[in-house]
């Protein structure tokens, strides 16, 4: 099973790449996970990343790392929805 971290580096008050990526790398090594990390660079990209991984048809666990917008985009990508849902 693939493990994919979808990271929005500009969520919150600071760029998450400086502290989150090293922590994720350390956890990957400690747990022996072959996880992928993909950082978003534009609005809507988390949806595109999630959709791309889901369309592969193989088991995958996606971890949305950011705020509620990142989570919403990830879920919408999995559900093939184009915008925020009520």
GROMACS .gro file of C-alpha atoms in nm, residues 16-68:
model
   53
   16UNK     CA    1   0.582   2.408   0.672
   17UNK     CA    2   0.861   2.267   0.455
   18UNK     CA    3   1.130   2.381   0.698
   19UNK     CA    4   0.994   2.186   0.995
   20UNK     CA    5   0.736   1.937   0.866
   21UNK     CA    6   0.937   1.766   0.592
   22UNK     CA    7   1.231   1.674   0.820
   23UNK     CA    8   0.986   1.536   1.080
   24UNK     CA    9   0.807   1.328   0.817
   25UNK     CA   10   1.137   1.196   0.680
   26UNK     CA   11   1.242   1.094   1.033
   27UNK     CA   12   0.909   0.919   1.096
   28UNK     CA   13   0.930   0.739   0.759
   29UNK     CA   14   1.270   0.599   0.845
   30UNK     CA   15   1.169   0.502   1.198
   31UNK     CA   16   0.859   0.319   1.076
   32UNK     CA   17   1.014   0.178   0.761
   33UNK     CA   18   0.746   0.337   0.541
   34UNK     CA   19   0.795   0.392   0.172
   35UNK     CA   20   0.591   0.710   0.174
   36UNK     CA   21   0.572   0.980  -0.089
   37UNK     CA   22   0.555   1.350  -0.002
   38UNK     CA   23   0.402   1.596  -0.245
   39UNK     CA   24   0.394   1.969  -0.170
   40UNK     CA   25   0.126   2.180  -0.331
   41UNK     CA   26   0.229   2.494  -0.519
   42UNK     CA   27  -0.111   2.638  -0.614
   43UNK     CA   28  -0.476   2.636  -0.508
   44UNK     CA   29  -0.656   2.321  -0.623
   45UNK     CA   30  -0.340   2.113  -0.652
   46UNK     CA   31  -0.423   1.889  -0.354
   47UNK     CA   32  -0.738   1.784  -0.543
   48UNK     CA   33  -0.533   1.705  -0.852
   49UNK     CA   34  -0.277   1.506  -0.653
   50UNK     CA   35  -0.547   1.304  -0.473
   51UNK     CA   36  -0.730   1.234  -0.799
   52UNK     CA   37  -0.408   1.121  -0.971
   53UNK     CA   38  -0.327   0.874  -0.692
   54UNK     CA   39  -0.687   0.745  -0.673
   55UNK     CA   40  -0.698   0.685  -1.049
   56UNK     CA   41  -0.404   0.448  -1.026
   57UNK     CA   42  -0.644   0.192  -0.883
   58UNK     CA   43  -0.397   0.060  -0.625
   59UNK     CA   44  -0.452   0.082  -0.249
   60UNK     CA   45  -0.332   0.419  -0.120
   61UNK     CA   46  -0.350   0.613   0.205
   62UNK     CA   47  -0.353   0.988   0.161
   63UNK     CA   48  -0.259   1.222   0.446
   64UNK     CA   49  -0.373   1.583   0.401
   65UNK     CA   50  -0.119   1.804   0.579
   66UNK     CA   51  -0.239   2.162   0.595
   67UNK     CA   52  -0.563   2.322   0.695
   68UNK     CA   53  -0.927   2.248   0.632
   0.00000   0.00000   0.00000
